[in-house]
Amino acid sequence: MTQQTFASPWPSRPEPETPGAGWLAWLCQHVQPDWRPGEWDHERMFFDGDLDNDATGASRCKVVACQTPCPGRVGRCSPCAVAARSSDLPDDEFDATYQPTRKRRVRGISDREACLVADSSGRCARESVSHGLCPTHASTFSERRRRSPELSVADWQLAAQPQPLAHQGECLVGGCVREQQQLRLCGSHHGKWRRELSSGRHAPDQLLEWAAATGPFLQVHQFWCGGLHPVVAHELLFGLQERDRAGLSISPLAVRLAIAAVAGVDSLCGLDVSALRFGREKGSSPARALLGQIQRMVERARRQCEGADPMAGEVWDAAAVGLWAATHRRYDAVKGDIDFRVVRQQWLRTVLLEWARSVRPTIQDLRTSLLAFSAASEGLSQRAAGGDAPSRLGAADMTAAVDAIKKSRKKDGKPRASATQDKLVRAWFAVLEVARASGLMDDVPGAFSRARHHRVAPVEVNEEHVGRALPDSVVRQLDAQLHLLDVSHRGWPRDLSQLFHQTVYAVLRDTGRRLGEVASLKVDCVEQEDEHYQLVYDNHKAKRNGRRLPIAQSTAELITRWEQRRAELPLTERAGQWLFPSAMHGSGRGNGHIRGDSISAVLRTWVDSLPRIDGDMPGPDGQPLPFDRSQITAHAFRHTYAQRHADAGVPVDVLRDLMDHTSVDTTMGYYQVTLKRKREAVRALAPLAVDRTGRPAPLAHSKYEIASVAVPFGNCTEPSNVKAGGGSCPLRFQCSGCPFYRPDPSYLPAIEDHVRDLKADREAADAVGAADFVLTNINAEIASYQDVTATMRDQLAVLPDDERLEIEEASKILRKSRATASHKLLPLTAINPREEDQ
């Protein structure tokens, strides 16, 4: 797109009073007239966004035959979106084949088409409106064509020899690039003016005033600042250019809404943005946020213009000092005060102030250092002279300061975690080190320095602490309300944002991976081998990349579905490899994928918005009490995943691999069962034991573990095997044929798994032509186990609901207890091949 400039001036109107002329002059010096070549026309204050520019929040409709401008970097125009919702075609096929009933023309600064009439002197300079002709020539051609219907434009030109006409000048309305036709207005604005007259809102002598206040006709990729007060127009432009330099994209639609909201305002400085009306049009929230950010930039620039130093005092405005919010949030902080007066000692306060002015840390680091200095100041105030005499400080004073930091508490009165204590102590010494090197502490004795014992002893925290798992009933309630997970992902279409967050939730729930591991999943992270699926992820905590986790087909299909929708996004190169790209990937922030804290924030917003989540505990009225929603965190799904497998009796070494734990001790936490709970489980299950034929054979609960031993598919009461701890089975674990076999409902999953294995063995034996007695033996074993499971299922079916739930919980407890036991192997003799050769 090439830029054109036009000589016609803005419409005449009374010049507004310009408060702060020096401020306007400063703005004019710092605003770049040649900003965004091809998009910005500074003379007309008109922005015509390039639909192919990733930094412009507008794009072409995804429908190939349409290409109409639409807001955002992905999506369809409104007519095509309506047609797509009523179509049965897949999205990609619809976009490739749909033919819009009417194509809308993209009108910008440089797309005017001149009249076709031309002669040796040149071409007609007026705009074409019909048949490629300007209104005057089109009228003449139409009159001739009524007499000769077959007449073409070319034949008419050859016969009539029409003369080219000069351009009549542009429309009186500021920013409008169309040619004037009547009353110095283009055809569209002339029609709009006539409607104004008919409605009585304006009188004929108010044409110039109306034209000055009326902007051009705009599409979603355009905006016009010409109708604003000159100061506001330049303030807005200054803020947009500052955003551009920070790598933030510009939404023309949001800018237009902001322009409409500040019409009639003479400056953004001191303006109450929260009180402005942005109308009902979609996008008002981004427009309000955009205007608020620009206002903060402008007010900071105003103070710079007036020579004011936002870091001069002892209370700083976080939005005014221009410091980054945090290392990973490389944009200016937007709110809050930083009060250095909490540091009691003047000399210590000066050290912190001068450090902040020279180092310019992030707001997050500055607040951490201020917190450390505040605690140290409290400790020093208890020493001789209250710590106000820096020349008298010594090693004991430093120890008192460090101890005060360690003992400082959070706002709720709870002690700080050891990691936080260590962070504060390191921040304290980091500032003092810079201060001493820069001469700010020349009067402080060298004894007031760090010693070996001034450290925080690390406390090993087990992130897999048991007890944080969510009850199955809570997870089911979340699943049932998943359609309410409708949080915007920074301007993405609603359906795309919803699928994005729902996929993130499903991966957290079904895989038990950590936040960072889910956030950094890459495209094509699902591998398929036969009918089995694996998730490829990176374990950042243990620095083990390319790990593989078996996942269910349903989870793999959901990820694949998201990948297909994700392919529609016009992603930048830095976001192209990530499964869950950040909505701000085009701004230069971060590494291109969504951050873990963003996932947590979305999850918290959704959970807090749900109308109801019940817990397992009943209240006084018998109804379930509300579940504590603060326990529903992203990491809780990792505990839930592990606990679910432990409850199912998955062996501890298998779960260790699934969780990618380095030590099995960490995994063992999920299998911890108290002796009391185990006794209660035995008491519940012992009466439900059956024999190999399926007949009830209850065991006394006192003999459940003394007179029996757990084997893979049930309890065994054969004395020699019990004495050998289950390692001396005379039937080689063909339990279904043994009279000492005593299974109970806690073995149901293991028995059913074994039946499936036996059926697979039967198919394999039949395929190789095994003898009949082999197949007969397998069929008999299958039938026997099926009788056992059928009997136990029938027993459970007739129990009241509360007793059945008790049996299920007891079964989980015993399965966890057995899963941690050593594996029982068949009593086979190991042969060393080397010994045989000798």
Coordinates of C-alpha atoms in Angstrom, one line a residue, residues 235-236 238-240 242-243 267-273 288-304 317-323 331-336:
E235 CA -1.6 12.9 22.9
L236 CA -3.4 9.9 21.4
F238 CA 2.0 9.9 21.0
G239 CA 0.6 7.0 23.1
L240 CA 0.0 4.9 20.0
E242 CA 4.9 4.6 22.2
R243 CA 2.9 1.4 22.1
S267 CA -6.5 16.9 27.2
L268 CA -6.1 13.3 28.4
C269 CA -4.1 14.5 31.5
G270 CA -6.2 14.2 34.6
L271 CA -9.2 12.7 32.7
D272 CA -11.3 10.2 34.6
V273 CA -11.3 7.3 32.0
R288 CA -11.0 1.6 27.8
A289 CA -7.8 -0.3 28.7
L290 CA -6.1 1.2 25.6
L291 CA -7.1 4.7 26.6
G292 CA -6.0 4.2 30.2
Q293 CA -2.6 3.0 29.1
I294 CA -2.2 5.9 26.7
Q295 CA -3.2 8.3 29.4
R296 CA -0.5 7.0 31.8
M297 CA 2.1 7.4 29.0
V298 CA 0.9 10.9 28.3
E299 CA 0.8 12.0 31.9
R300 CA 4.4 10.7 32.4
A301 CA 5.5 12.6 29.3
R302 CA 3.7 15.7 30.6
R303 CA 5.7 15.6 33.8
Q304 CA 8.9 15.1 31.7
D317 CA 3.8 6.7 41.6
A318 CA 4.4 3.3 40.0
A319 CA 2.7 4.4 36.8
A320 CA 4.8 7.6 36.6
V321 CA 8.4 6.3 37.2
G322 CA 8.4 4.2 34.0
L323 CA 9.8 1.0 35.4
Y331 CA 6.0 -3.1 30.1
D332 CA 5.5 -0.2 32.5
A333 CA 3.6 -0.7 35.7
V334 CA 0.2 0.8 35.7
K335 CA -0.9 1.4 39.3
G336 CA 0.1 1.6 42.9

